[in-house]
mmCIF file of N, CA and C in Angstrom:
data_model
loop_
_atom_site.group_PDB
_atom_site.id
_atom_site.type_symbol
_atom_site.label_atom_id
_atom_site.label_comp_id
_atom_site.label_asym_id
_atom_site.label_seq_id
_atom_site.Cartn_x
_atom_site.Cartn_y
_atom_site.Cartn_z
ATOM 1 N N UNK J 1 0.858 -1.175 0.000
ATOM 2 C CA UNK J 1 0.000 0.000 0.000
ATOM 3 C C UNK J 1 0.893 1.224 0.000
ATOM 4 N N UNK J 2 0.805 1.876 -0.859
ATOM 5 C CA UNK J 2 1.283 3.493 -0.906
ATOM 6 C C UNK J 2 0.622 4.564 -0.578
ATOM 7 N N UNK J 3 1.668 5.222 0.131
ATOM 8 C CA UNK J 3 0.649 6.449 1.186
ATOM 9 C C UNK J 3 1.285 7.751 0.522
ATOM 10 N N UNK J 4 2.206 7.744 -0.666
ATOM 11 C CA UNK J 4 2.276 8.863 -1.568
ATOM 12 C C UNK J 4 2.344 8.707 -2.750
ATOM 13 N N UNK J 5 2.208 9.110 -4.229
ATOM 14 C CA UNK J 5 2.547 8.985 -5.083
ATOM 15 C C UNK J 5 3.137 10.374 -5.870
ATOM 16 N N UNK J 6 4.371 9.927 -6.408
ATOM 17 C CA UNK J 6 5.104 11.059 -7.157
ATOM 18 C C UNK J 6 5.192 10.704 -8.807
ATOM 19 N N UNK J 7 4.803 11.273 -9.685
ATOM 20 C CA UNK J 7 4.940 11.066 -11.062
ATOM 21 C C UNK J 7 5.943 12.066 -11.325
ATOM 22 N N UNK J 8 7.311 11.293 -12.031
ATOM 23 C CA UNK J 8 8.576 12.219 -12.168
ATOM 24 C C UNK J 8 8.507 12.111 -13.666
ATOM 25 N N UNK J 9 8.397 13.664 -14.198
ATOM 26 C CA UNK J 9 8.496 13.587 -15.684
ATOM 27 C C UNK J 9 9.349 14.780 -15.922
ATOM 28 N N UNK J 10 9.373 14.718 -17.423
ATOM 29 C CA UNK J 10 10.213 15.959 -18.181
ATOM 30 C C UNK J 10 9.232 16.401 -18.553
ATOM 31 N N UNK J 11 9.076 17.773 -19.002
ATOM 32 C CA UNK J 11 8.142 18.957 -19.750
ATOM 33 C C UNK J 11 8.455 19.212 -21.204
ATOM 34 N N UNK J 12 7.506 19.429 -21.844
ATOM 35 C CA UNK J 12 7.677 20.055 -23.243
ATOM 36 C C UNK J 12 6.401 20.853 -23.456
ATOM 37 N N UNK J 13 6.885 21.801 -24.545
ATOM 38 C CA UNK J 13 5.299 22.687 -24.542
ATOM 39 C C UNK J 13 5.094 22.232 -26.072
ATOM 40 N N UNK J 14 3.664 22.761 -25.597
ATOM 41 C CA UNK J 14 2.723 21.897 -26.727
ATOM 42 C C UNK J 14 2.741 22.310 -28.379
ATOM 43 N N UNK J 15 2.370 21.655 -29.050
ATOM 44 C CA UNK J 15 2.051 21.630 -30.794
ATOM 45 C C UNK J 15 2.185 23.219 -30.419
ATOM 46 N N UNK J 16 3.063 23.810 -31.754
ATOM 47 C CA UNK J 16 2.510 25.458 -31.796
ATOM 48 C C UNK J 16 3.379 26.245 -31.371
ATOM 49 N N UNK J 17 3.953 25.912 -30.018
ATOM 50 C CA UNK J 17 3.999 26.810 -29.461
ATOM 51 C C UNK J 17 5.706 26.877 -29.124
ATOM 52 N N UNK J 18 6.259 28.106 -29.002
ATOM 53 C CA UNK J 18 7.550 28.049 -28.880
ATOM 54 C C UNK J 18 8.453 28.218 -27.990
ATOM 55 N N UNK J 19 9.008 27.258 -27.181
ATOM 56 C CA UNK J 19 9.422 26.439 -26.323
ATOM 57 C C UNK J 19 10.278 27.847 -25.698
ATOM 58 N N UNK J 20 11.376 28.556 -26.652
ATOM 59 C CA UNK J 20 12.299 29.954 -25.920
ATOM 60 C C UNK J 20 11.121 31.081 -25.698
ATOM 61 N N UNK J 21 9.942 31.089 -25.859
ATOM 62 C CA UNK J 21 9.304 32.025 -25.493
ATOM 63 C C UNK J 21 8.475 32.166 -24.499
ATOM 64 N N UNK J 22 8.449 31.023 -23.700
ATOM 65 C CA UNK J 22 7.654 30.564 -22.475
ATOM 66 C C UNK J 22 8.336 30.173 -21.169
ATOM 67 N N UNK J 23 8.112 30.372 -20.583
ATOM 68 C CA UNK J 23 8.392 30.444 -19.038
ATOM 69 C C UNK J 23 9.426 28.940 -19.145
ATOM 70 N N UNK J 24 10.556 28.255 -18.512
ATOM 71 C CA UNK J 24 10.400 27.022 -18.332
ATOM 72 C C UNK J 24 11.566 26.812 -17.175
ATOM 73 N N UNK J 25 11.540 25.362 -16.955
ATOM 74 C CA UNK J 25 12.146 25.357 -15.520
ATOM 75 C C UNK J 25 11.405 23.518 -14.951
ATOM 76 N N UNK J 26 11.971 23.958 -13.561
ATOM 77 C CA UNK J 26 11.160 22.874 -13.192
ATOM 78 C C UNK J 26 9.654 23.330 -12.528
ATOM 79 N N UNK J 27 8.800 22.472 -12.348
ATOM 80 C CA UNK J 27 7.741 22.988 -11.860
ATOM 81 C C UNK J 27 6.377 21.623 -11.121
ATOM 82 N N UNK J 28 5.320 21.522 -10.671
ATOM 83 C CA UNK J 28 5.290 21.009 -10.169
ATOM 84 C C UNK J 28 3.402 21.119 -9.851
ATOM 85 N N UNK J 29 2.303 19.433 -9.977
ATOM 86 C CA UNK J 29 1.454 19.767 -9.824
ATOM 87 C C UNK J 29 0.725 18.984 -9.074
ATOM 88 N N UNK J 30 -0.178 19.111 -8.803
ATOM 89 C CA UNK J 30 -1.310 18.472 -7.574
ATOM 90 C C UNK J 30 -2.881 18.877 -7.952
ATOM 91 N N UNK J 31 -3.720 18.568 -7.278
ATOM 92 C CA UNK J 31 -4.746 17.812 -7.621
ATOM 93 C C UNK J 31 -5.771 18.235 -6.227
ATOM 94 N N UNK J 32 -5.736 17.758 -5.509
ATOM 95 C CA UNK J 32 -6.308 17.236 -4.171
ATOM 96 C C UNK J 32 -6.035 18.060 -3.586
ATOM 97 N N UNK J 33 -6.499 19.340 -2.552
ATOM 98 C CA UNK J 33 -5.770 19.674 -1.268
ATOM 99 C C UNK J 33 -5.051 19.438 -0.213
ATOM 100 N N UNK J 34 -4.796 17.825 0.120
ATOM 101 C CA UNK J 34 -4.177 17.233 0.991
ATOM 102 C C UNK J 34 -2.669 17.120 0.307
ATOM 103 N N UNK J 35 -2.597 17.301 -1.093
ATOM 104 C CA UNK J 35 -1.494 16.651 -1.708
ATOM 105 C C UNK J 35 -1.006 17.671 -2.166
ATOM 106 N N UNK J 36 -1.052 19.003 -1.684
ATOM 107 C CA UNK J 36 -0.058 20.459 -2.035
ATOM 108 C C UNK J 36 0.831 20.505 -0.988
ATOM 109 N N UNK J 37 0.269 19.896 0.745
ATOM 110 C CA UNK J 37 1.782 20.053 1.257
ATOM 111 C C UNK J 37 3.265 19.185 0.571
ATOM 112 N N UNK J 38 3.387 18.084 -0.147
ATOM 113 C CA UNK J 38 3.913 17.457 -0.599
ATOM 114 C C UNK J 38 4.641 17.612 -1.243
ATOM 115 N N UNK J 39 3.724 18.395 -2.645
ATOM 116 C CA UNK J 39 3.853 19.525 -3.396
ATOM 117 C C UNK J 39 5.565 20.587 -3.200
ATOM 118 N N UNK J 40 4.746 21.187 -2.580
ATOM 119 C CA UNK J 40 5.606 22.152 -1.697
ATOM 120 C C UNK J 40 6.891 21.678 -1.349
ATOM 121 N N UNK J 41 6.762 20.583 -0.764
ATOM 122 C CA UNK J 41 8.094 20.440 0.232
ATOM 123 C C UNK J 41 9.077 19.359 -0.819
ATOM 124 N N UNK J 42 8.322 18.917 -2.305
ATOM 125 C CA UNK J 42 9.146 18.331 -3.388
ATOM 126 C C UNK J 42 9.859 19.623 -3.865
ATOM 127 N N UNK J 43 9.181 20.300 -4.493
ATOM 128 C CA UNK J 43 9.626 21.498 -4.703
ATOM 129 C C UNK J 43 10.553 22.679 -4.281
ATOM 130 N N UNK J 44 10.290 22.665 -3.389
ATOM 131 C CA UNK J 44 11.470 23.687 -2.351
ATOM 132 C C UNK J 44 12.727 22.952 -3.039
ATOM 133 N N UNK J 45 12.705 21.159 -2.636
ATOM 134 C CA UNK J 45 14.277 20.672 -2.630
ATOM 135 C C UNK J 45 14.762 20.495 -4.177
ATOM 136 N N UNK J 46 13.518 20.702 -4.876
ATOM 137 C CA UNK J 46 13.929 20.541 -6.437
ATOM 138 C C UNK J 46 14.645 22.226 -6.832
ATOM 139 N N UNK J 47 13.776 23.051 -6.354
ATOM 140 C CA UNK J 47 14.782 24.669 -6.339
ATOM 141 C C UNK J 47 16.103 24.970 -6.008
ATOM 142 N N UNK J 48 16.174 24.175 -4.687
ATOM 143 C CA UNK J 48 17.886 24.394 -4.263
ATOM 144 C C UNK J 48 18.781 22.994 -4.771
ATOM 145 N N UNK J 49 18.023 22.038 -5.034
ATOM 146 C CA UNK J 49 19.354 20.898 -6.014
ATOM 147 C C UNK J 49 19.290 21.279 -7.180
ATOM 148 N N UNK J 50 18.834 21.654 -8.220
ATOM 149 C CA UNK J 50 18.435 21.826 -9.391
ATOM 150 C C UNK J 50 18.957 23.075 -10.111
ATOM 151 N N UNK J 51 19.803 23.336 -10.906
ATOM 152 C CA UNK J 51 20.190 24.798 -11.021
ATOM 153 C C UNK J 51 19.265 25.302 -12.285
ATOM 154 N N UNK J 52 17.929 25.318 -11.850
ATOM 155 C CA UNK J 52 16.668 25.480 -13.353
ATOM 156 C C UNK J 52 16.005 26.744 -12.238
ATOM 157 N N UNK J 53 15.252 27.312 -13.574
ATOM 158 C CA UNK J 53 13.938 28.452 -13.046
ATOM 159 C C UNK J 53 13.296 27.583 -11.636
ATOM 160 N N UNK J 54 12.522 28.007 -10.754
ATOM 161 C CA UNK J 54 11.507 27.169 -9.876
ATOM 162 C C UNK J 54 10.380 28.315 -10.628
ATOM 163 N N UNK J 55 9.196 27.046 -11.455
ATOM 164 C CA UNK J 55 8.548 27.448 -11.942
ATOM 165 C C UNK J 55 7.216 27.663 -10.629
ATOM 166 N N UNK J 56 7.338 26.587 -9.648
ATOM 167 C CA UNK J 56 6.482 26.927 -8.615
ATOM 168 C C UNK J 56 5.878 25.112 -8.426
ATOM 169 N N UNK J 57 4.384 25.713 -8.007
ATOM 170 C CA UNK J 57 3.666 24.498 -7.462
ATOM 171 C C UNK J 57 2.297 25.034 -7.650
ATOM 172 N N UNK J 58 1.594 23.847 -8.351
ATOM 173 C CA UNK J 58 0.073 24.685 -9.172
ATOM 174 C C UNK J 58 -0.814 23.100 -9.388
ATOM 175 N N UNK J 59 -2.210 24.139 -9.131
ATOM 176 C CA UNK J 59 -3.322 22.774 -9.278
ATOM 177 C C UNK J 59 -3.807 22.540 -10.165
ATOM 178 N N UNK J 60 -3.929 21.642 -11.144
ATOM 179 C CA UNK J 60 -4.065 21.377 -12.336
ATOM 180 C C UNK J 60 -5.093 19.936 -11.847
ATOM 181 N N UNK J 61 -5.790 19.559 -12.809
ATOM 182 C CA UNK J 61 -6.656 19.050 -13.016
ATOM 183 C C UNK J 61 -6.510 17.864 -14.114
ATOM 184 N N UNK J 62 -4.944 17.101 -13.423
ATOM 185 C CA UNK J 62 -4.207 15.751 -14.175
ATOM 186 C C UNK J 62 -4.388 14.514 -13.821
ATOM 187 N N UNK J 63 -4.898 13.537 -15.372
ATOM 188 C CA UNK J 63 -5.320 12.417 -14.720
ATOM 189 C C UNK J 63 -4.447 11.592 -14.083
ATOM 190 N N UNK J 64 -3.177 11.636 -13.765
ATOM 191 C CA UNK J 64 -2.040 11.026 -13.367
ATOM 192 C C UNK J 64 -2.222 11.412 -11.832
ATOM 193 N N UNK J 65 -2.559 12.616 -11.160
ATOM 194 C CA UNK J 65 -2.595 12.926 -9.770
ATOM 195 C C UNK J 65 -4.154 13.134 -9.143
ATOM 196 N N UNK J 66 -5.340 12.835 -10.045
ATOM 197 C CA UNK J 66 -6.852 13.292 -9.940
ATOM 198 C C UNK J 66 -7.245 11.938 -9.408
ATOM 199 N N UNK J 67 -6.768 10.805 -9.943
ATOM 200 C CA UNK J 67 -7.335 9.462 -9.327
ATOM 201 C C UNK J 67 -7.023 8.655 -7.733
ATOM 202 N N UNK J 68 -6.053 9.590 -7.504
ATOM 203 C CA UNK J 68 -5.454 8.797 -6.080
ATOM 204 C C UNK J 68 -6.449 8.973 -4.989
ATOM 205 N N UNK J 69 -6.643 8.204 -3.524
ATOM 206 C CA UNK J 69 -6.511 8.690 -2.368
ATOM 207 C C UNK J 69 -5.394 9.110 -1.638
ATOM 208 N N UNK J 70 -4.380 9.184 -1.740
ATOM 209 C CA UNK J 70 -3.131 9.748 -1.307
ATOM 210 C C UNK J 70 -2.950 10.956 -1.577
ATOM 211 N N UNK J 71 -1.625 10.989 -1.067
ATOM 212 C CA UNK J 71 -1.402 12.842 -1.588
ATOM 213 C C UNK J 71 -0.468 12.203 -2.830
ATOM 214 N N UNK J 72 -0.857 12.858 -4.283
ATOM 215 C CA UNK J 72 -0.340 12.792 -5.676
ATOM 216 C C UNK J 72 0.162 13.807 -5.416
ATOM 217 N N UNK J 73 1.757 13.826 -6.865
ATOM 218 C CA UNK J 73 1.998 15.098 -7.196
ATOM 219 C C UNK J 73 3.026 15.110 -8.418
ATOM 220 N N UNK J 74 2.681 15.510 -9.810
ATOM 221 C CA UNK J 74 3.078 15.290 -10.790
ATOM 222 C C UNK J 74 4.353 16.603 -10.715
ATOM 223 N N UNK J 75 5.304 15.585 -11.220
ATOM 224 C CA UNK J 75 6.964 16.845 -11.036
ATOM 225 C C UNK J 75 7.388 16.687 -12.477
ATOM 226 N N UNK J 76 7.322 17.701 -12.474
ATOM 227 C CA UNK J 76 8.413 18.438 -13.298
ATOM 228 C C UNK J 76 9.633 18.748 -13.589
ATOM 229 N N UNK J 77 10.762 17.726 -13.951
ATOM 230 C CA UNK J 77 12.208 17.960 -13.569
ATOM 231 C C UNK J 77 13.121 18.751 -14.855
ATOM 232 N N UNK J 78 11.950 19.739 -15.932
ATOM 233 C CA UNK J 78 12.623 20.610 -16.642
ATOM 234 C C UNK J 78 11.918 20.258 -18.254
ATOM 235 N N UNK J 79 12.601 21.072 -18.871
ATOM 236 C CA UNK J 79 12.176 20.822 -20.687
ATOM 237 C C UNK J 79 12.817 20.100 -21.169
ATOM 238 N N UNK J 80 12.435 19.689 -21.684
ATOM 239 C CA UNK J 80 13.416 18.433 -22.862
ATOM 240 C C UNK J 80 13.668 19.128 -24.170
ATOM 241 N N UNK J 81 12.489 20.648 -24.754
ATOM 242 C CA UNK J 81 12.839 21.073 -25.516
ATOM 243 C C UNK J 81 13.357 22.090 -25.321
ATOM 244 N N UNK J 82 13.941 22.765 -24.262
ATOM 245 C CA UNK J 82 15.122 23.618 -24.128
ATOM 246 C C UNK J 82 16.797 23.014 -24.525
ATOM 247 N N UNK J 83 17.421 22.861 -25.328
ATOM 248 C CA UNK J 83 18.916 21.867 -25.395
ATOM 249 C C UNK J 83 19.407 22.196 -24.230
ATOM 250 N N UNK J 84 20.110 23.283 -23.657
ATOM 251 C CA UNK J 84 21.055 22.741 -22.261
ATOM 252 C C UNK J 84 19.936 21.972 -21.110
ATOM 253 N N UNK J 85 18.892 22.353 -21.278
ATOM 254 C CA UNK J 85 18.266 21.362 -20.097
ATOM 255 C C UNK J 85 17.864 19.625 -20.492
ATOM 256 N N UNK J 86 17.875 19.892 -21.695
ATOM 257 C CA UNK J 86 17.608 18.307 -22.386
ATOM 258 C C UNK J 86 19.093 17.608 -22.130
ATOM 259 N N UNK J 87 20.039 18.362 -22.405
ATOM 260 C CA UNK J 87 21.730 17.902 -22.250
ATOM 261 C C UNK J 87 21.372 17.708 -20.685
ATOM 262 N N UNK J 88 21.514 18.448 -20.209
ATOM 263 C CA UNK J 88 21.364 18.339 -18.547
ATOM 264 C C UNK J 88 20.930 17.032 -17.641
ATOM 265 N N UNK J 89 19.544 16.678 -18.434
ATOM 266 C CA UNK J 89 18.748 15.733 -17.877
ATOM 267 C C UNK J 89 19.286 14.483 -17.974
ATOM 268 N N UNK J 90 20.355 14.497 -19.512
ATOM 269 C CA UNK J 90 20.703 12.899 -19.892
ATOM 270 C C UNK J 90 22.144 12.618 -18.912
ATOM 271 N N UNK J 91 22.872 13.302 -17.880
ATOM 272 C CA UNK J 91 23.873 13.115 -17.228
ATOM 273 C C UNK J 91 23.345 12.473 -15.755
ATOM 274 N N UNK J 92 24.245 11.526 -15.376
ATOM 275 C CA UNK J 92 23.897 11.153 -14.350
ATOM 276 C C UNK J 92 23.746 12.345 -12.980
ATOM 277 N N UNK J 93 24.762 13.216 -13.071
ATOM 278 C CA UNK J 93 24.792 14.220 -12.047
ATOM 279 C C UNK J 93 23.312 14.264 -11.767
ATOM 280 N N UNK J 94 22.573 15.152 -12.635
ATOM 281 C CA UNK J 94 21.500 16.002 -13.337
ATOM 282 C C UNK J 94 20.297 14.470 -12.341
ATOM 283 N N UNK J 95 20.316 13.793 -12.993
ATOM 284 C CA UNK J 95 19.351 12.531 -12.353
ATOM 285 C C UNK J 95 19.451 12.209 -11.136
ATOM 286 N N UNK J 96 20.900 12.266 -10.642
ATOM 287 C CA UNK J 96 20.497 12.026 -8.788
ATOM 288 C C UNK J 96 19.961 13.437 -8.388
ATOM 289 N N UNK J 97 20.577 14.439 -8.814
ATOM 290 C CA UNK J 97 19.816 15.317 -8.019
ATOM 291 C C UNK J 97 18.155 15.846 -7.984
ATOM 292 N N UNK J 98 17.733 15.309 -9.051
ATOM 293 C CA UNK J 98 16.227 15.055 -9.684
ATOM 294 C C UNK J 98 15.843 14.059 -8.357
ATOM 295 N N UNK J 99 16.519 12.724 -8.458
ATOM 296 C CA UNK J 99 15.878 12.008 -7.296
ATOM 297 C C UNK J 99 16.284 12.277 -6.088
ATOM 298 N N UNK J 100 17.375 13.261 -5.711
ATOM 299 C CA UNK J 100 17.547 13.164 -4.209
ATOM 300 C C UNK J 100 16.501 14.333 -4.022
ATOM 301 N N UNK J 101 16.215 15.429 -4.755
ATOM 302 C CA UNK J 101 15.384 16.259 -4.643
ATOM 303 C C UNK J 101 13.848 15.343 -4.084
ATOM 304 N N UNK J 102 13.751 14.654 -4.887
ATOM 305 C CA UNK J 102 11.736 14.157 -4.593
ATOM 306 C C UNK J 102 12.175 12.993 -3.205
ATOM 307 N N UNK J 103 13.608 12.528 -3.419
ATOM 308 C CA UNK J 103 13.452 11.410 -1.894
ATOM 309 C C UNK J 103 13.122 12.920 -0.544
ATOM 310 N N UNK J 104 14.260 13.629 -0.674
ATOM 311 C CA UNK J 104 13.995 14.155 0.233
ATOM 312 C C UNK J 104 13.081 15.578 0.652
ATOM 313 N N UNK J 105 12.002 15.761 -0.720
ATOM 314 C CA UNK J 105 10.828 16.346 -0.431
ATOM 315 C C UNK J 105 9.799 15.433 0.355
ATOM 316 N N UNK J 106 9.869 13.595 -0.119
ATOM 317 C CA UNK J 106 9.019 12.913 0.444
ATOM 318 C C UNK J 106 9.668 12.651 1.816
ATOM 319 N N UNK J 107 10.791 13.077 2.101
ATOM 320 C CA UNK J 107 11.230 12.317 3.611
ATOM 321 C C UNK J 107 10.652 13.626 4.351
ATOM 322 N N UNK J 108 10.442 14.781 3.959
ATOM 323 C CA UNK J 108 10.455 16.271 5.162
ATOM 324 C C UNK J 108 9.160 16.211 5.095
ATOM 325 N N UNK J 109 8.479 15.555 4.235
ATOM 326 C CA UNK J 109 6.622 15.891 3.887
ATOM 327 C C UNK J 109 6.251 14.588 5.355
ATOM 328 N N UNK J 110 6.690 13.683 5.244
ATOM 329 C CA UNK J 110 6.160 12.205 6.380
ATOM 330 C C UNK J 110 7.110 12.548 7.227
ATOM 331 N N UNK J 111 7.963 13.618 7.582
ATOM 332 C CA UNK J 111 8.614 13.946 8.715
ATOM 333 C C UNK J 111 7.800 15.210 9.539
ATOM 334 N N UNK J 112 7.020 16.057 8.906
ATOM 335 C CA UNK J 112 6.282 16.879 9.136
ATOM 336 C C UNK J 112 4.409 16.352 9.141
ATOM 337 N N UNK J 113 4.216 15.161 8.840
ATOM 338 C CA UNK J 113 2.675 15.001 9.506
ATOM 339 C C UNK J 113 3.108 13.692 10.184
ATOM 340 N N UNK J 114 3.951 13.525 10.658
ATOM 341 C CA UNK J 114 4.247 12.523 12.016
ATOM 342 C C UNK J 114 3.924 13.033 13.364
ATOM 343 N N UNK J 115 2.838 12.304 14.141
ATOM 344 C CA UNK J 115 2.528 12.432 15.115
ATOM 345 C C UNK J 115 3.918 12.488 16.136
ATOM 346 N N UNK J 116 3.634 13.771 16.994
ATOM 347 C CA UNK J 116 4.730 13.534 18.009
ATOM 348 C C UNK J 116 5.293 12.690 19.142
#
Protein backbone atom coordinates (compact mmCIF):
# COMPACT_ATOMS: atom_id res chain seq x y z
CA UNK A 1 0.00 0.00 0.00
CA UNK A 2 1.28 3.49 -0.91
CA UNK A 3 0.65 6.45 1.19
CA UNK A 4 2.28 8.86 -1.57
CA UNK A 5 2.55 8.99 -5.08
CA UNK A 6 5.10 11.06 -7.16
CA UNK A 7 4.94 11.07 -11.06
CA UNK A 8 8.58 12.22 -12.17
CA UNK A 9 8.50 13.59 -15.68
CA UNK A 10 10.21 15.96 -18.18
CA UNK A 11 8.14 18.96 -19.75
CA UNK A 12 7.68 20.06 -23.24
CA UNK A 13 5.30 22.69 -24.54
CA UNK A 14 2.72 21.90 -26.73
CA UNK A 15 2.05 21.63 -30.79
CA UNK A 16 2.51 25.46 -31.80
CA UNK A 17 4.00 26.81 -29.46
CA UNK A 18 7.55 28.05 -28.88
CA UNK A 19 9.42 26.44 -26.32
CA UNK A 20 12.30 29.95 -25.92
CA UNK A 21 9.30 32.03 -25.49
CA UNK A 22 7.65 30.56 -22.48
CA UNK A 23 8.39 30.44 -19.04
CA UNK A 24 10.40 27.02 -18.33
CA UNK A 25 12.15 25.36 -15.52
CA UNK A 26 11.16 22.87 -13.19
CA UNK A 27 7.74 22.99 -11.86
CA UNK A 28 5.29 21.01 -10.17
CA UNK A 29 1.45 19.77 -9.82
CA UNK A 30 -1.31 18.47 -7.57
CA UNK A 31 -4.75 17.81 -7.62
CA UNK A 32 -6.31 17.24 -4.17
CA UNK A 33 -5.77 19.67 -1.27
CA UNK A 34 -4.18 17.23 0.99
CA UNK A 35 -1.49 16.65 -1.71
CA UNK A 36 -0.06 20.46 -2.03
CA UNK A 37 1.78 20.05 1.26
CA UNK A 38 3.91 17.46 -0.60
CA UNK A 39 3.85 19.53 -3.40
CA UNK A 40 5.61 22.15 -1.70
CA UNK A 41 8.09 20.44 0.23
CA UNK A 42 9.15 18.33 -3.39
CA UNK A 43 9.63 21.50 -4.70
CA UNK A 44 11.47 23.69 -2.35
CA UNK A 45 14.28 20.67 -2.63
CA UNK A 46 13.93 20.54 -6.44
CA UNK A 47 14.78 24.67 -6.34
CA UNK A 48 17.89 24.39 -4.26
CA UNK A 49 19.35 20.90 -6.01
CA UNK A 50 18.43 21.83 -9.39
CA UNK A 51 20.19 24.80 -11.02
CA UNK A 52 16.67 25.48 -13.35
CA UNK A 53 13.94 28.45 -13.05
CA UNK A 54 11.51 27.17 -9.88
CA UNK A 55 8.55 27.45 -11.94
CA UNK A 56 6.48 26.93 -8.61
CA UNK A 57 3.67 24.50 -7.46
CA UNK A 58 0.07 24.68 -9.17
CA UNK A 59 -3.32 22.77 -9.28
CA UNK A 60 -4.07 21.38 -12.34
CA UNK A 61 -6.66 19.05 -13.02
CA UNK A 62 -4.21 15.75 -14.18
CA UNK A 63 -5.32 12.42 -14.72
CA UNK A 64 -2.04 11.03 -13.37
CA UNK A 65 -2.59 12.93 -9.77
CA UNK A 66 -6.85 13.29 -9.94
CA UNK A 67 -7.34 9.46 -9.33
CA UNK A 68 -5.45 8.80 -6.08
CA UNK A 69 -6.51 8.69 -2.37
CA UNK A 70 -3.13 9.75 -1.31
CA UNK A 71 -1.40 12.84 -1.59
CA UNK A 72 -0.34 12.79 -5.68
CA UNK A 73 2.00 15.10 -7.20
CA UNK A 74 3.08 15.29 -10.79
CA UNK A 75 6.96 16.84 -11.04
CA UNK A 76 8.41 18.44 -13.30
CA UNK A 77 12.21 17.96 -13.57
CA UNK A 78 12.62 20.61 -16.64
CA UNK A 79 12.18 20.82 -20.69
CA UNK A 80 13.42 18.43 -22.86
CA UNK A 81 12.84 21.07 -25.52
CA UNK A 82 15.12 23.62 -24.13
CA UNK A 83 18.92 21.87 -25.40
CA UNK A 84 21.06 22.74 -22.26
CA UNK A 85 18.27 21.36 -20.10
CA UNK A 86 17.61 18.31 -22.39
CA UNK A 87 21.73 17.90 -22.25
CA UNK A 88 21.36 18.34 -18.55
CA UNK A 89 18.75 15.73 -17.88
CA UNK A 90 20.70 12.90 -19.89
CA UNK A 91 23.87 13.12 -17.23
CA UNK A 92 23.90 11.15 -14.35
CA UNK A 93 24.79 14.22 -12.05
CA UNK A 94 21.50 16.00 -13.34
CA UNK A 95 19.35 12.53 -12.35
CA UNK A 96 20.50 12.03 -8.79
CA UNK A 97 19.82 15.32 -8.02
CA UNK A 98 16.23 15.06 -9.68
CA UNK A 99 15.88 12.01 -7.30
CA UNK A 100 17.55 13.16 -4.21
CA UNK A 101 15.38 16.26 -4.64
CA UNK A 102 11.74 14.16 -4.59
CA UNK A 103 13.45 11.41 -1.89
CA UNK A 104 13.99 14.15 0.23
CA UNK A 105 10.83 16.35 -0.43
CA UNK A 106 9.02 12.91 0.44
CA UNK A 107 11.23 12.32 3.61
CA UNK A 108 10.45 16.27 5.16
CA UNK A 109 6.62 15.89 3.89
CA UNK A 110 6.16 12.21 6.38
CA UNK A 111 8.61 13.95 8.71
CA UNK A 112 6.28 16.88 9.14
CA UNK A 113 2.67 15.00 9.51
CA UNK A 114 4.25 12.52 12.02
CA UNK A 115 2.53 12.43 15.11
CA UNK A 116 4.73 13.53 18.01
Amino acid sequence: IGHAFASLQCNASGDGNNPFAQRNGTELYFFRPHSEPLGRAIQSRMAAYIDLPDQGVYYRSLAVVRNTWMPAVLVEGGFMMIPEQEHAMRTAEYQERYARAVADGLEAYFKGIRAP
